[in-house]
Every structure is written in structure tokens, then in C-alpha cells.
Amino acid sequence: MTDTAVRIDGNTLRLPGGVAVRFVRTLRLPETGTHPLPPGLGEFPVRRVGDYPGTAPAEWLARGGVMLPVYLREAMWLSFAGTARPAALQVGVGKVCAVSGKPWSDRLSQRPQNYLALPRQPWLDGINSGKGTVRQFVAVALGLGATVEGQVTGEEVWGGVQLQSFPLSGEALAEYHRQERLRRERLGRERTHSTRSAGAFGTALPMAAAAPGAAPAARARRSAPAAMGLGVGGSMRQEVYLDERPLRDWSETPAGRVFVHLVTPPQWHRITGEAPPPSPVDRAAYTRAGLPWYDYYDEDARDLAPTDALEAVKPVGDWLGDDLEPWQQPSQGQVLPLKDAPGKPVEDGDW
């Protein structure tokens, strides 16, 4: 792999090996019960840290990567739609693996599995927390102990999100291309698209234009970062899939990696000069309006069991206090089935 650069395409991060990652705003779930998949409410804007050398904190410039603005207790999910070919993607939250709960590593493991198998895994809404469930990613400030990083390691040093991609090895990649040619010859170029999208509540959020590196109108002095990390919120029905490929199918070394800094809205404005996105949508108003939630079922996939470290992570409400945002349960008709959910039976009659 010669190109190890991670690139931004709009608000999509493209990692070497054909991996596409978008960060999607969503409704925050209640911290009790298990819920359907919440909708996408538009993409988080993503900017290169290196484009703001005069205003980005020195610590962030040293780590490189990208940044996105997020409100306290705002929820997000990661979309992998557009990933071009099979890849293993590691996702870290404060350099704790969101799949295994183990420390960040430059090598893949299957005991326990410390990566997602793309493109089979269409998205990730939170940490692997139970049989067929994840606990939602929720932004929280460092220093309170509420992040996954703080609860698993006892320290809050890194924050943010870390991504690292591994392509197929040479033989496995050649076999994949051979199988793809046979598939296209047999079935044509049919594709199936999920209806759950980052733009379910509209397209990418409008942002004020600003030239890279341009100082805000009232130029801010470089200050200590308002560091943010990810804790967990409510539980939802979502599998983290067991990879059915042997470990030898994957490259032994990563093709590319990126550090994603989570920025408070005031810090975002001071660094970029751009207005942050509007505050998160009220979930009760969303449900009252009759807008959809989703239930995703894949009958062929095998779910990963949770690890002790991630199963023990407590929701941010245990640290920050009760969740006072009202909740209204969606009606049955608002929850839309995706993928392998059974359809309604067709009745036969007299011929």
C-alpha cells in the first residue's frame, strides 16, 4: 500500500483501502431500556486541524488529524456507507477499542476481535455492550471520569475518536477481485441501499464558509483545548459482527490512521471562525411528528459477545445527573424494518 494518506471528501473521511467514515448527528436515547436505531439528523462537519495553525491548540496540531463540533451529551453514530471493498477498521474512543474494550493496538486480533469487518458492518452507534446491543456514543467533557476511556483505564488522557484501517492481504485481495468479477457476470451490478441515512432529517448541516487557516473576525489566542471524549448513553438493538475471515486475510500493518478531535461549539467557532451546527433536535418532538426510527436485522450475521471491560461501562447520566429531556416512545408504525426483517405475507386465492 503506497498511499497512506487519509483524506476529507466533503464531510467523509476516506482511509486507505477504500474505507469511508461519516460522523452522523442523532437523537440521544434514554439511558434505560433498549430501543430501535435512532435516525440520522445530518453529518457533523469535519475540518483538518492542520488548516488552523494559528488558532488550533498546539496539542491538537501535534496529534494532527481532524476535528468536529459536538455538544455536551450529544449523540452520534459512525456510518461506513460508501466503503469500496473489504477492510478491517479499528475504532477507538480515547484509545480504548470500542469493540473489545482493550487498549489501542497497531495489530488486529480476533481473541477478542478488536475491529469491525467492513462493508458488512454498515454503521456503529456505540460500544459493544451486550448480545445484539450497543450503548450509544454520547459526548462528555474529559476530567469527570464519565468517558469510556476514564472508566476502563482510570485516566482521561486522549479523548476523541481514533480510526485505523487494514486492507486485505495480497492473496485475499486477488481472490476478492476474482469473486467480484464472477458476481458481476452472474448478477450484473445490482446494489442494495439502506434507507437509514445521514440525511434522514436533511442533508449535511449548513455551515458558514471560511477559507482554511483564515482567522476568525475576532482572532482568538491559542488556548488550552476544551477536551471532549465519548461516554455511553442508552442501549439499542444493533449487532457488532463477528468477522468470518481468518486473520491471515488481513494485512499485518495498518494502511492509514486518523485522530478525530471532538470540539465544543464555542471552541469550534474560535478555531475555525464558522458557526457551529444548531443544538441537537428534541427527541420527543421528533417522535411526536411521526418521523421514523429503524430496526435492523441481519439473519446471516453472527454477533460478537461483549467483553467485561465494556459491559461494565456506566452511562453518562450516572456521572452528570438525571436525563431531564422528555421521552415519548415511538409507535409501532414509526419503526421501519431494514435488511432481513420479514415482510407481510402474501395471500393466495382462487385461480
Short mmCIF file of C-alpha atoms in Angstrom, two decimals, residues 4-350:
data_model
loop_
_atom_site.label_atom_id
_atom_site.label_comp_id
_atom_site.label_asym_id
_atom_site.label_seq_id
_atom_site.Cartn_x
_atom_site.Cartn_y
_atom_site.Cartn_z
CA THR A 4 -1.21 6.06 3.46
CA ALA A 5 -2.96 9.44 3.41
CA VAL A 6 -6.36 9.95 4.99
CA ARG A 7 -8.41 12.45 3.01
CA ILE A 8 -11.56 14.52 3.54
CA ASP A 9 -14.22 14.33 0.84
CA GLY A 10 -16.91 16.79 1.93
CA ASN A 11 -17.55 15.55 5.48
CA THR A 12 -16.46 11.98 4.69
CA LEU A 13 -13.14 10.63 5.90
CA ARG A 14 -11.55 8.31 3.34
CA LEU A 15 -8.93 5.98 4.75
CA PRO A 16 -6.58 3.92 2.57
CA GLY A 17 -8.09 0.68 1.36
CA GLY A 18 -11.41 2.21 0.35
CA VAL A 19 -12.83 2.87 3.84
CA ALA A 20 -15.38 5.71 4.09
CA VAL A 21 -16.45 7.07 7.50
CA ARG A 22 -19.01 9.76 8.27
CA PHE A 23 -19.97 11.06 11.70
CA VAL A 24 -23.73 11.44 11.97
CA ARG A 25 -25.78 13.52 14.40
CA THR A 26 -28.66 11.64 16.01
CA LEU A 27 -31.21 11.59 18.80
CA ARG A 28 -29.92 10.70 22.25
CA LEU A 29 -31.69 7.68 23.71
CA PRO A 30 -32.96 7.35 27.28
CA GLU A 31 -30.46 5.50 29.46
CA THR A 32 -32.99 2.85 30.50
CA GLY A 33 -34.48 0.18 28.26
CA THR A 34 -33.43 -0.99 24.81
CA HIS A 35 -34.55 0.99 21.77
CA PRO A 36 -34.70 0.90 17.95
CA LEU A 37 -31.98 2.62 15.92
CA PRO A 38 -32.36 6.41 16.08
CA PRO A 39 -32.38 8.34 12.79
CA GLY A 40 -29.58 10.30 11.19
CA LEU A 41 -30.01 14.07 11.55
CA GLY A 42 -27.26 15.24 9.22
CA GLU A 43 -23.49 14.91 9.14
CA PHE A 44 -21.12 16.57 11.55
CA PRO A 45 -18.85 18.98 9.68
CA VAL A 46 -15.23 17.80 9.62
CA ARG A 47 -12.16 20.01 9.23
CA ARG A 48 -8.41 19.35 9.12
CA VAL A 49 -6.68 20.50 12.30
CA GLY A 50 -3.59 21.46 10.28
CA ASP A 51 -5.57 24.09 8.36
CA TYR A 52 -5.76 26.25 11.52
CA PRO A 53 -2.18 26.61 12.77
CA GLY A 54 -2.82 29.99 14.37
CA THR A 55 -5.88 29.06 16.42
CA ALA A 56 -5.93 25.29 16.97
CA PRO A 57 -4.40 24.15 20.29
CA ALA A 58 -0.75 23.11 19.98
CA GLU A 59 -1.58 19.70 21.46
CA TRP A 60 -4.07 19.03 18.64
CA LEU A 61 -1.66 20.25 15.97
CA ALA A 62 0.93 17.80 17.31
CA ARG A 63 -1.53 14.92 17.02
CA GLY A 64 -2.76 16.02 13.61
CA GLY A 65 -5.98 14.60 12.28
CA VAL A 66 -9.36 16.28 12.02
CA MET A 67 -11.92 17.88 14.29
CA LEU A 68 -15.68 18.13 14.51
CA PRO A 69 -18.01 20.14 16.80
CA VAL A 70 -20.23 18.32 19.28
CA TYR A 71 -22.45 19.48 22.14
CA LEU A 72 -22.24 18.11 25.67
CA ARG A 73 -24.38 14.95 25.84
CA GLU A 74 -24.94 14.98 22.09
CA ALA A 75 -25.13 11.53 20.48
CA MET A 76 -23.51 10.35 17.25
CA TRP A 77 -23.10 7.28 15.09
CA LEU A 78 -20.49 6.31 12.52
CA SER A 79 -21.63 5.46 9.00
CA PHE A 80 -19.50 3.27 6.72
CA ALA A 81 -21.69 3.62 3.63
CA GLY A 82 -19.52 4.05 0.56
CA THR A 83 -16.73 1.74 1.73
CA ALA A 84 -15.36 0.38 -1.54
CA ARG A 85 -14.02 -3.08 -0.63
CA PRO A 86 -13.43 -5.31 2.40
CA ALA A 87 -11.39 -3.72 5.15
CA ALA A 88 -10.81 -4.13 8.87
CA LEU A 89 -11.45 -0.88 10.74
CA GLN A 90 -10.38 -0.25 14.30
CA VAL A 91 -12.43 2.32 16.22
CA GLY A 92 -11.01 3.76 19.42
CA VAL A 93 -12.69 6.02 21.96
CA GLY A 94 -9.94 7.66 23.96
CA LYS A 95 -7.64 4.90 22.65
CA VAL A 96 -9.89 2.18 24.09
CA CYS A 97 -11.19 -0.21 21.45
CA ALA A 98 -14.96 0.26 21.05
CA VAL A 99 -15.32 -3.42 20.06
CA SER A 100 -13.11 -5.26 22.56
CA GLY A 101 -12.53 -2.79 25.39
CA LYS A 102 -8.78 -3.44 25.11
CA PRO A 103 -6.08 -0.74 24.80
CA TRP A 104 -5.41 0.68 21.34
CA SER A 105 -3.18 -1.57 19.23
CA ASP A 106 -1.44 -1.41 15.86
CA ARG A 107 -2.25 -5.07 15.22
CA LEU A 108 -5.50 -6.89 14.58
CA SER A 109 -6.76 -9.55 16.97
CA GLN A 110 -9.64 -12.00 16.90
CA ARG A 111 -9.38 -13.15 20.52
CA PRO A 112 -11.08 -10.87 21.31
CA GLN A 113 -11.89 -9.23 17.98
CA ASN A 114 -10.68 -5.62 18.07
CA TYR A 115 -12.02 -4.33 14.74
CA LEU A 116 -15.07 -4.05 12.51
CA ALA A 117 -15.34 -6.03 9.27
CA LEU A 118 -16.37 -3.63 6.50
CA PRO A 119 -18.50 -3.29 4.47
CA ARG A 120 -20.54 -5.99 6.28
CA GLN A 121 -20.80 -3.68 9.30
CA PRO A 122 -22.93 -0.80 7.95
CA TRP A 123 -22.55 1.50 10.95
CA LEU A 124 -21.56 1.69 14.60
CA ASP A 125 -23.70 3.59 17.11
CA GLY A 126 -21.80 2.81 20.30
CA ILE A 127 -19.65 0.39 22.25
CA ASN A 128 -20.24 -3.36 22.06
CA SER A 129 -22.23 -3.84 25.27
CA GLY A 130 -24.41 -6.95 25.09
CA LYS A 131 -25.90 -9.67 22.96
CA GLY A 132 -27.25 -7.85 19.94
CA THR A 133 -26.95 -4.40 21.54
CA VAL A 134 -24.64 -1.42 21.73
CA ARG A 135 -24.62 1.54 24.11
CA GLN A 136 -24.88 4.83 22.30
CA PHE A 137 -21.88 7.14 21.82
CA VAL A 138 -22.50 10.34 23.84
CA ALA A 139 -20.10 13.28 24.08
CA VAL A 140 -18.84 14.30 27.50
CA ALA A 141 -16.04 16.53 28.77
CA LEU A 142 -12.81 14.97 29.99
CA GLY A 143 -12.00 15.25 33.67
CA LEU A 144 -15.26 13.87 35.07
CA GLY A 145 -14.42 10.19 34.69
CA ALA A 146 -17.56 9.62 32.60
CA THR A 147 -15.86 8.69 29.32
CA VAL A 148 -15.29 5.10 28.24
CA GLU A 149 -11.58 5.88 28.46
CA GLY A 150 -11.89 7.07 32.07
CA GLN A 151 -13.99 4.13 33.21
CA VAL A 152 -11.87 1.44 31.52
CA THR A 153 -8.36 2.83 32.13
CA GLY A 154 -8.85 5.04 35.18
CA GLU A 155 -7.35 8.01 33.27
CA GLU A 156 -8.59 10.57 30.74
CA VAL A 157 -5.62 11.45 28.58
CA TRP A 158 -6.64 11.19 24.94
CA GLY A 159 -10.34 11.79 24.37
CA GLY A 160 -11.65 11.97 20.81
CA VAL A 161 -12.04 9.09 18.37
CA GLN A 162 -9.28 7.09 16.68
CA LEU A 163 -9.64 5.24 13.37
CA GLN A 164 -7.20 2.80 11.76
CA SER A 165 -7.75 0.74 8.59
CA PHE A 166 -6.25 -2.57 7.45
CA PRO A 167 -6.75 -3.75 3.83
CA LEU A 168 -6.96 -7.32 2.62
CA SER A 169 -3.61 -9.07 2.15
CA GLY A 170 -2.37 -9.70 -1.39
CA GLU A 171 -3.82 -13.20 -1.88
CA ALA A 172 -7.12 -12.38 -0.20
CA LEU A 173 -7.48 -9.19 -2.26
CA ALA A 174 -6.83 -11.06 -5.51
CA GLU A 175 -9.46 -13.66 -4.56
CA TYR A 176 -11.93 -10.91 -3.66
CA HIS A 177 -11.50 -9.29 -7.09
CA ARG A 178 -11.96 -12.69 -8.77
CA GLN A 179 -15.17 -13.34 -6.87
CA GLU A 180 -16.41 -9.85 -7.69
CA ARG A 181 -15.89 -10.43 -11.41
CA LEU A 182 -17.87 -13.69 -11.20
CA ARG A 183 -20.62 -11.99 -9.23
CA ARG A 184 -20.96 -9.17 -11.76
CA GLU A 185 -21.10 -11.62 -14.62
CA ARG A 186 -23.81 -13.63 -12.88
CA LEU A 187 -25.95 -10.93 -11.31
CA GLY A 188 -24.96 -7.70 -13.01
CA ARG A 189 -24.18 -4.73 -10.89
CA GLU A 190 -27.11 -4.88 -8.51
CA ARG A 191 -26.76 -2.93 -5.32
CA THR A 192 -28.88 -2.74 -2.18
CA HIS A 193 -29.07 0.58 -0.33
CA SER A 194 -30.14 1.05 3.26
CA THR A 195 -32.81 3.66 3.94
CA ARG A 196 -31.14 4.78 7.16
CA SER A 197 -29.02 7.72 6.11
CA ALA A 198 -27.05 10.62 7.49
CA GLY A 199 -29.51 12.91 5.73
CA ALA A 200 -32.69 11.35 7.10
CA PHE A 201 -33.51 14.72 8.62
CA GLY A 202 -31.98 16.68 5.75
CA THR A 203 -28.60 16.82 4.09
CA ALA A 204 -25.35 17.92 5.68
CA LEU A 205 -25.88 20.78 8.09
CA PRO A 206 -25.21 24.21 6.56
CA MET A 207 -22.03 25.82 7.75
CA ALA A 208 -20.63 29.28 7.28
CA ALA A 209 -17.86 29.27 4.66
CA ALA A 210 -14.34 30.00 5.79
CA ALA A 211 -11.04 29.67 3.97
CA PRO A 212 -8.70 27.10 5.54
CA GLY A 213 -6.39 28.79 8.01
CA ALA A 214 -8.37 32.03 8.00
CA ALA A 215 -8.53 33.65 11.40
CA PRO A 216 -11.92 34.39 12.98
CA ALA A 217 -13.03 38.01 12.80
CA ALA A 218 -12.03 38.46 16.42
CA ARG A 219 -8.88 36.33 16.37
CA ALA A 220 -8.69 34.07 19.40
CA ARG A 221 -5.44 33.50 21.20
CA ARG A 222 -4.40 29.86 21.27
CA SER A 223 -5.83 28.36 24.43
CA ALA A 224 -5.92 25.01 26.18
CA PRO A 225 -8.30 22.67 24.39
CA ALA A 226 -11.81 22.16 25.71
CA ALA A 227 -11.22 18.41 25.57
CA MET A 228 -14.11 16.09 24.84
CA GLY A 229 -14.42 12.32 24.74
CA LEU A 230 -17.14 9.71 24.34
CA GLY A 231 -19.14 8.15 27.11
CA VAL A 232 -22.21 5.99 26.66
CA GLY A 233 -25.94 6.55 26.77
CA GLY A 234 -28.91 4.33 26.10
CA SER A 235 -28.93 0.81 24.69
CA MET A 236 -30.16 -0.05 21.19
CA ARG A 237 -30.62 -3.17 19.12
CA GLN A 238 -27.53 -3.46 16.93
CA GLU A 239 -25.06 -6.27 16.25
CA VAL A 240 -21.30 -5.90 16.14
CA TYR A 241 -20.49 -8.63 13.65
CA LEU A 242 -18.04 -11.45 14.11
CA ASP A 243 -15.53 -11.43 11.27
CA GLU A 244 -15.80 -14.70 9.34
CA ARG A 245 -12.47 -14.22 7.56
CA PRO A 246 -9.31 -15.76 9.05
CA LEU A 247 -6.89 -13.23 10.47
CA ARG A 248 -4.34 -14.07 7.75
CA ASP A 249 -6.67 -12.47 5.16
CA TRP A 250 -5.82 -9.04 6.57
CA SER A 251 -2.64 -7.03 6.24
CA GLU A 252 -0.39 -7.21 9.30
CA THR A 253 0.18 -3.45 9.27
CA PRO A 254 -2.34 -0.61 9.07
CA ALA A 255 -2.74 1.29 5.81
CA GLY A 256 -3.71 4.57 7.46
CA ARG A 257 -4.98 6.13 10.65
CA VAL A 258 -6.52 9.38 11.87
CA PHE A 259 -7.17 11.10 15.20
CA VAL A 260 -10.61 12.75 15.39
CA HIS A 261 -10.75 15.59 17.92
CA LEU A 262 -14.13 16.41 19.45
CA VAL A 263 -14.55 20.17 19.81
CA THR A 264 -17.06 22.12 21.89
CA PRO A 265 -19.16 24.54 19.80
CA PRO A 266 -17.51 27.67 21.31
CA GLN A 267 -14.05 26.21 20.66
CA TRP A 268 -15.09 25.32 17.10
CA HIS A 269 -16.07 28.93 16.43
CA ARG A 270 -12.87 30.29 17.97
CA ILE A 271 -10.68 27.96 15.91
CA THR A 272 -12.46 27.99 12.54
CA GLY A 273 -14.50 31.18 12.52
CA GLU A 274 -17.51 29.08 11.47
CA ALA A 275 -20.82 28.90 13.26
CA PRO A 276 -21.36 25.53 14.94
CA PRO A 277 -24.35 23.38 13.98
CA PRO A 278 -27.65 24.10 15.73
CA SER A 279 -28.27 22.42 19.04
CA PRO A 280 -29.49 18.80 18.92
CA VAL A 281 -33.09 18.07 17.92
CA ASP A 282 -35.54 17.42 20.74
CA ARG A 283 -36.31 13.70 20.58
CA ALA A 284 -39.87 13.96 21.91
CA ALA A 285 -40.74 16.49 19.19
CA TYR A 286 -39.18 14.18 16.59
CA THR A 287 -41.29 11.23 17.75
CA ARG A 288 -44.49 13.29 18.04
CA ALA A 289 -44.02 14.36 14.43
CA GLY A 290 -44.27 10.71 13.38
CA LEU A 291 -40.77 10.57 11.87
CA PRO A 292 -39.11 7.16 11.53
CA TRP A 293 -36.93 5.01 13.75
CA TYR A 294 -35.25 1.85 12.44
CA ASP A 295 -34.92 -1.82 13.27
CA TYR A 296 -32.03 -3.61 11.52
CA TYR A 297 -31.89 -7.38 11.33
CA ASP A 298 -29.28 -9.49 9.52
CA GLU A 299 -30.15 -13.18 9.74
CA ASP A 300 -26.83 -14.39 8.29
CA ALA A 301 -24.51 -12.50 10.64
CA ARG A 302 -23.02 -13.61 13.95
CA ASP A 303 -22.84 -11.12 16.79
CA LEU A 304 -19.77 -10.57 18.97
CA ALA A 305 -20.21 -11.18 22.68
CA PRO A 306 -19.39 -8.17 24.86
CA THR A 307 -16.18 -8.03 26.87
CA ASP A 308 -16.16 -7.50 30.63
CA ALA A 309 -14.49 -4.09 30.29
CA LEU A 310 -17.16 -2.62 28.02
CA GLU A 311 -20.10 -4.37 29.68
CA ALA A 312 -19.18 -2.60 32.93
CA VAL A 313 -19.16 0.94 31.45
CA LYS A 314 -21.86 3.13 33.06
CA PRO A 315 -23.93 5.74 31.18
CA VAL A 316 -23.04 9.43 31.41
CA GLY A 317 -26.20 10.10 33.44
CA ASP A 318 -24.62 8.27 36.37
CA TRP A 319 -21.90 10.92 36.33
CA LEU A 320 -23.70 14.07 35.16
CA GLY A 321 -27.10 13.61 36.76
CA ASP A 322 -30.53 12.60 35.57
CA ASP A 323 -31.57 13.00 31.96
CA LEU A 324 -34.32 15.61 32.02
CA GLU A 325 -35.09 15.61 28.30
CA PRO A 326 -38.64 14.26 27.79
CA TRP A 327 -39.11 10.93 26.07
CA GLN A 328 -42.02 9.68 24.02
CA GLN A 329 -41.98 6.07 22.91
CA PRO A 330 -42.32 5.72 19.10
CA SER A 331 -45.42 3.94 17.88
CA GLN A 332 -45.04 0.59 16.16
CA GLY A 333 -45.68 2.16 12.77
CA GLN A 334 -42.76 4.58 13.20
CA VAL A 335 -40.16 1.79 13.48
CA LEU A 336 -39.14 0.79 9.95
CA PRO A 337 -37.55 -2.64 9.31
CA LEU A 338 -34.28 -2.76 7.36
CA LYS A 339 -32.41 -5.55 5.55
CA ASP A 340 -33.69 -9.05 6.51
CA ALA A 341 -36.75 -8.07 8.53
CA PRO A 342 -39.68 -10.24 7.38
CA GLY A 343 -42.28 -8.66 5.12
CA LYS A 344 -46.02 -9.12 5.26
CA PRO A 345 -47.28 -12.49 3.95
CA VAL A 346 -48.95 -12.56 0.53
CA GLU A 347 -52.35 -14.25 0.48
CA ASP A 348 -53.26 -16.68 -2.25
CA GLY A 349 -56.75 -17.03 -3.78
CA ASP A 350 -58.74 -18.88 -6.39
#
